[in-house]
Coordinates of C-alpha atoms in Angstrom, one line a residue:
X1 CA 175.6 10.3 111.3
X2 CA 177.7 7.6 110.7
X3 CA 176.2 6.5 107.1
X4 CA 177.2 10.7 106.1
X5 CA 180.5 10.2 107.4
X6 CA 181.0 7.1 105.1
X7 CA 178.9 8.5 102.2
X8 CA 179.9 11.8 102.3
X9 CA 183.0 13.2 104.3
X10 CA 184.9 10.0 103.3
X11 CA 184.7 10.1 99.5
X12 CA 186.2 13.5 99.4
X13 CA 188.9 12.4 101.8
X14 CA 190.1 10.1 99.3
X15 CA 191.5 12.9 97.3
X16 CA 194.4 15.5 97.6
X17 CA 193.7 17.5 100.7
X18 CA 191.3 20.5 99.7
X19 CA 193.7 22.2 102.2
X20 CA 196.7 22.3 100.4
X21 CA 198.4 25.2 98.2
X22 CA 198.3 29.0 97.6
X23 CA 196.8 29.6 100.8
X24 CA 198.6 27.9 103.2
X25 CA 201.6 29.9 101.6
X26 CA 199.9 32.6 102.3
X27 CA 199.5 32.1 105.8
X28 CA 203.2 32.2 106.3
X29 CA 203.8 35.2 104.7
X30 CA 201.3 36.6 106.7
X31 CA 202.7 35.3 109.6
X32 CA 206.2 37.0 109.2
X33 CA 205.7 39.4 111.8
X34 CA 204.9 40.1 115.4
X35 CA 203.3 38.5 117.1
X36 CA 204.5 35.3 115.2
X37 CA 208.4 34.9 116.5
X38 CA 209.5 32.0 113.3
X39 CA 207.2 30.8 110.4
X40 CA 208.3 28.6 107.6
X41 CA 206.2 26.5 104.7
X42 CA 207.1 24.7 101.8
X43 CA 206.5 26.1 97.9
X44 CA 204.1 23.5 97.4
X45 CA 201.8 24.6 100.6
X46 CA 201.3 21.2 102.3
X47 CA 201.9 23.0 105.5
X48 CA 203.4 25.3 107.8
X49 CA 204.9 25.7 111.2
X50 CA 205.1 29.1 113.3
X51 CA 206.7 30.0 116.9
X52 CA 204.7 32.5 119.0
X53 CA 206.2 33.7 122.3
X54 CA 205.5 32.2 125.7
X55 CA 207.8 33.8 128.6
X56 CA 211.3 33.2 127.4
X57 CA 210.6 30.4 125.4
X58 CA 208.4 29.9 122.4
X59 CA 205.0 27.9 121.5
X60 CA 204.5 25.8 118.0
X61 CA 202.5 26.0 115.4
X62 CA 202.2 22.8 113.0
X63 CA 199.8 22.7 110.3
X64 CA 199.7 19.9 108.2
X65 CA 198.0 18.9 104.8
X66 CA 199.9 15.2 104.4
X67 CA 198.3 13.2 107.4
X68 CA 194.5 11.9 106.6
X69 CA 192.3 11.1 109.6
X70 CA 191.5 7.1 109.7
X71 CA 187.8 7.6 109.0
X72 CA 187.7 11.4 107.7
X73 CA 190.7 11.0 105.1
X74 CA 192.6 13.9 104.0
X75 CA 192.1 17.7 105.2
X76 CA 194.0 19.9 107.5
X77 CA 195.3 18.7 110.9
X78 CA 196.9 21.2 113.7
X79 CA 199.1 20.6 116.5
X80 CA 199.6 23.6 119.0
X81 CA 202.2 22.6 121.7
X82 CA 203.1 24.5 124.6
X83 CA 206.6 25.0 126.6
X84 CA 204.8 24.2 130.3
X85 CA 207.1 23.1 132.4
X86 CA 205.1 20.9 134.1
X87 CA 206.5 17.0 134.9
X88 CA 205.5 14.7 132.1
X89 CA 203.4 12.6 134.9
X90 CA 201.0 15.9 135.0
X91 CA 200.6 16.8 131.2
X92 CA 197.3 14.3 131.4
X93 CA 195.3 16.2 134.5
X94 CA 196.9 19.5 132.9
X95 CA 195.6 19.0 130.0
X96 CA 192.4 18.1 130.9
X97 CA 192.2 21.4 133.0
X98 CA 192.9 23.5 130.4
X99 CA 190.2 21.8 128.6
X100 CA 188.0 22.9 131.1
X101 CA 189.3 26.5 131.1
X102 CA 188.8 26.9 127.7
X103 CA 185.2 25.6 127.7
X104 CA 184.4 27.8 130.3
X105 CA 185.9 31.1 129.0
X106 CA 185.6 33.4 126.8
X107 CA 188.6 33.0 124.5
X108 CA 187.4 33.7 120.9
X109 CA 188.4 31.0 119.7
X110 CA 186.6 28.0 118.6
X111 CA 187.0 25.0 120.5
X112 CA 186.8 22.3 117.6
X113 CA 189.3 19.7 119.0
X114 CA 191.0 19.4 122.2
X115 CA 194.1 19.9 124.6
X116 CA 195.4 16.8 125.4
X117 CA 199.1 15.2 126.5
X118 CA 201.5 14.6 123.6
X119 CA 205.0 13.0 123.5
X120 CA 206.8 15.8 123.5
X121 CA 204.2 18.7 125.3
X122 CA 201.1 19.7 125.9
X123 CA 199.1 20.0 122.8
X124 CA 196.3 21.2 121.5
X125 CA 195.0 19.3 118.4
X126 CA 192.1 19.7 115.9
X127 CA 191.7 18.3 112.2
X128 CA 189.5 20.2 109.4
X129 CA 188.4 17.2 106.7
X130 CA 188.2 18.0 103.0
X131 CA 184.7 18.3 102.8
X132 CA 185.0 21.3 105.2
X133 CA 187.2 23.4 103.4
X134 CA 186.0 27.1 102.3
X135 CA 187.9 29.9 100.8
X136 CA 189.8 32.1 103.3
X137 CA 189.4 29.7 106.4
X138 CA 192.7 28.6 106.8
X139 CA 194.1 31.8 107.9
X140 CA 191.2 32.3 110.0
X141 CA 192.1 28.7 111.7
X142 CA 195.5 30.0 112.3
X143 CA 194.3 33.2 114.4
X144 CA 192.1 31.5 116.2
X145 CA 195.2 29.4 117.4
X146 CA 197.3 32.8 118.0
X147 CA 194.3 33.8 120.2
X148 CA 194.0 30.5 122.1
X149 CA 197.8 30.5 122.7
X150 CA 197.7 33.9 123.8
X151 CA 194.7 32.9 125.9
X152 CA 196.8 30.4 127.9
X153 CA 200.2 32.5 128.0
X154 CA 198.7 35.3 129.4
X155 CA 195.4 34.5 131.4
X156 CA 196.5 30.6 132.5
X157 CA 200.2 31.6 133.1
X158 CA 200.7 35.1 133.4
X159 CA 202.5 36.3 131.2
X160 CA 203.7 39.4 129.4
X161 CA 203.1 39.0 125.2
X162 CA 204.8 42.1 124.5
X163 CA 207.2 41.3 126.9
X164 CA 207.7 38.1 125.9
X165 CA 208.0 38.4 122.7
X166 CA 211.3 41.5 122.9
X167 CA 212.8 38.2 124.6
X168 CA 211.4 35.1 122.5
X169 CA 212.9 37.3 119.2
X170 CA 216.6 38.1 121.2
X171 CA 216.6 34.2 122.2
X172 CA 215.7 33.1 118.5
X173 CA 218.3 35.7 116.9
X174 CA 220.8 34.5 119.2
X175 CA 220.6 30.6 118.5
X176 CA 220.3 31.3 114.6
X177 CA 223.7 33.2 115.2
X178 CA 225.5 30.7 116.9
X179 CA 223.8 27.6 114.4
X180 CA 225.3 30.0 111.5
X181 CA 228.7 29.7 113.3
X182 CA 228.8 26.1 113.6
X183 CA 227.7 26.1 110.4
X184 CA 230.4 28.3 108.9
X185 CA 233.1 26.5 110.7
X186 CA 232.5 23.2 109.4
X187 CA 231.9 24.5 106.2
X188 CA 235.8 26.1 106.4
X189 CA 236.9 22.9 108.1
X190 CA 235.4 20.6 104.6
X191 CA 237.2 23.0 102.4
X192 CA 240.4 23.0 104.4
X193 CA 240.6 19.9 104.2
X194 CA 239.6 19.1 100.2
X195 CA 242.7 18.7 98.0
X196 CA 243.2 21.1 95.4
X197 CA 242.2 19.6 91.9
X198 CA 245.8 20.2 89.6
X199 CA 245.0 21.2 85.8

């Protein structure tokens, strides 16, 4: 196993991720749209991130194409992070439970990676190398993230999607409103305060 990791999987991970391009800009169009609350790229399609509802809050999305594996190499690497509420102390045991949960249930989604206690949430992380890349996967990768989140939102937590997302979408509408009015009155405070150039 080890000698086809190094002879194989590594040489192709030396290269541009397989990953990367039309379809990862594809995937955020698609995603623009319920259930999917937020999704933005890039126009070079090195990756994405997307907002899915969880009670009043949201969960994230990252997909990346730019951060290679250390023995792998380049390919596709996912970060789903939850909202939980939970005290930082407890993400570990939490995370290991969910772990558990999804191993034991029937979720639809494939469990290639694993839930596990990041800086900033509970996340759920799996990496697709290079070698692995096939035509049309990538969007398939992404639902079977939109399932697995929905999985924990509704039958770990109990919540409402439909629900939650009439909320997530006010909540997100609401703070891109008031960013625009910060925005706006700095922008009139800069030009307020730039002297007039005299012809």
């Amino acid at each position: 196993m080890l000698n086809f990791l190094r002879a194989v999987v590594a040489p192709k991970g030396q290269r541009a991720s397989l990953w990367r391009g039309e379809e990862v800009k594809e995937a955020v169009e698609r995603l623009q749209g319920p259930p999917c609350i937020l999704a933005t790229g890039d126009d070079r399609g090195t990756g994405l991130t997307a907002e899915f509802p969880f009670f009043e809050s949201t969960s994230l999305l990252r997909a990346t194409t730019e951060e290679a594996h250390p023995q792998l190499g380049t390919g596709i690497l996912f970060r789903l992070s939850l909202p939980l509420t939970d005290p930082k102390e407890d993400w570990p045991k939490r995370a290991l439970d969910l772990n558990t949960l999804e191993l034991a249930s029937l979720t639809r989604a494939p469990f290639l990676g694993s839930w596990c206690a990041g800086d900033q949430a509970i996340t759920f992380v799996s990496f697709y190398p290079s070698i692995s890349y096939q035509p049309g996967l990538v969007c398939n990768l992404i639902t079977s993230m939109v399932v697995r989140v929905r999985w924990v939102a509704e039958e770990i937590c109990g919540d409402n999607w439909n629900e939650s997302f009439e909320r997530a979408s006010r909540a997100k509408m609401e703070m891109m409103e008031a960013l625009g009015e910060v925005f706006t009155k700095k922008g009139n405070k800069k030009t307020k305060g730039t002297p007039r150039r005299v012809r």
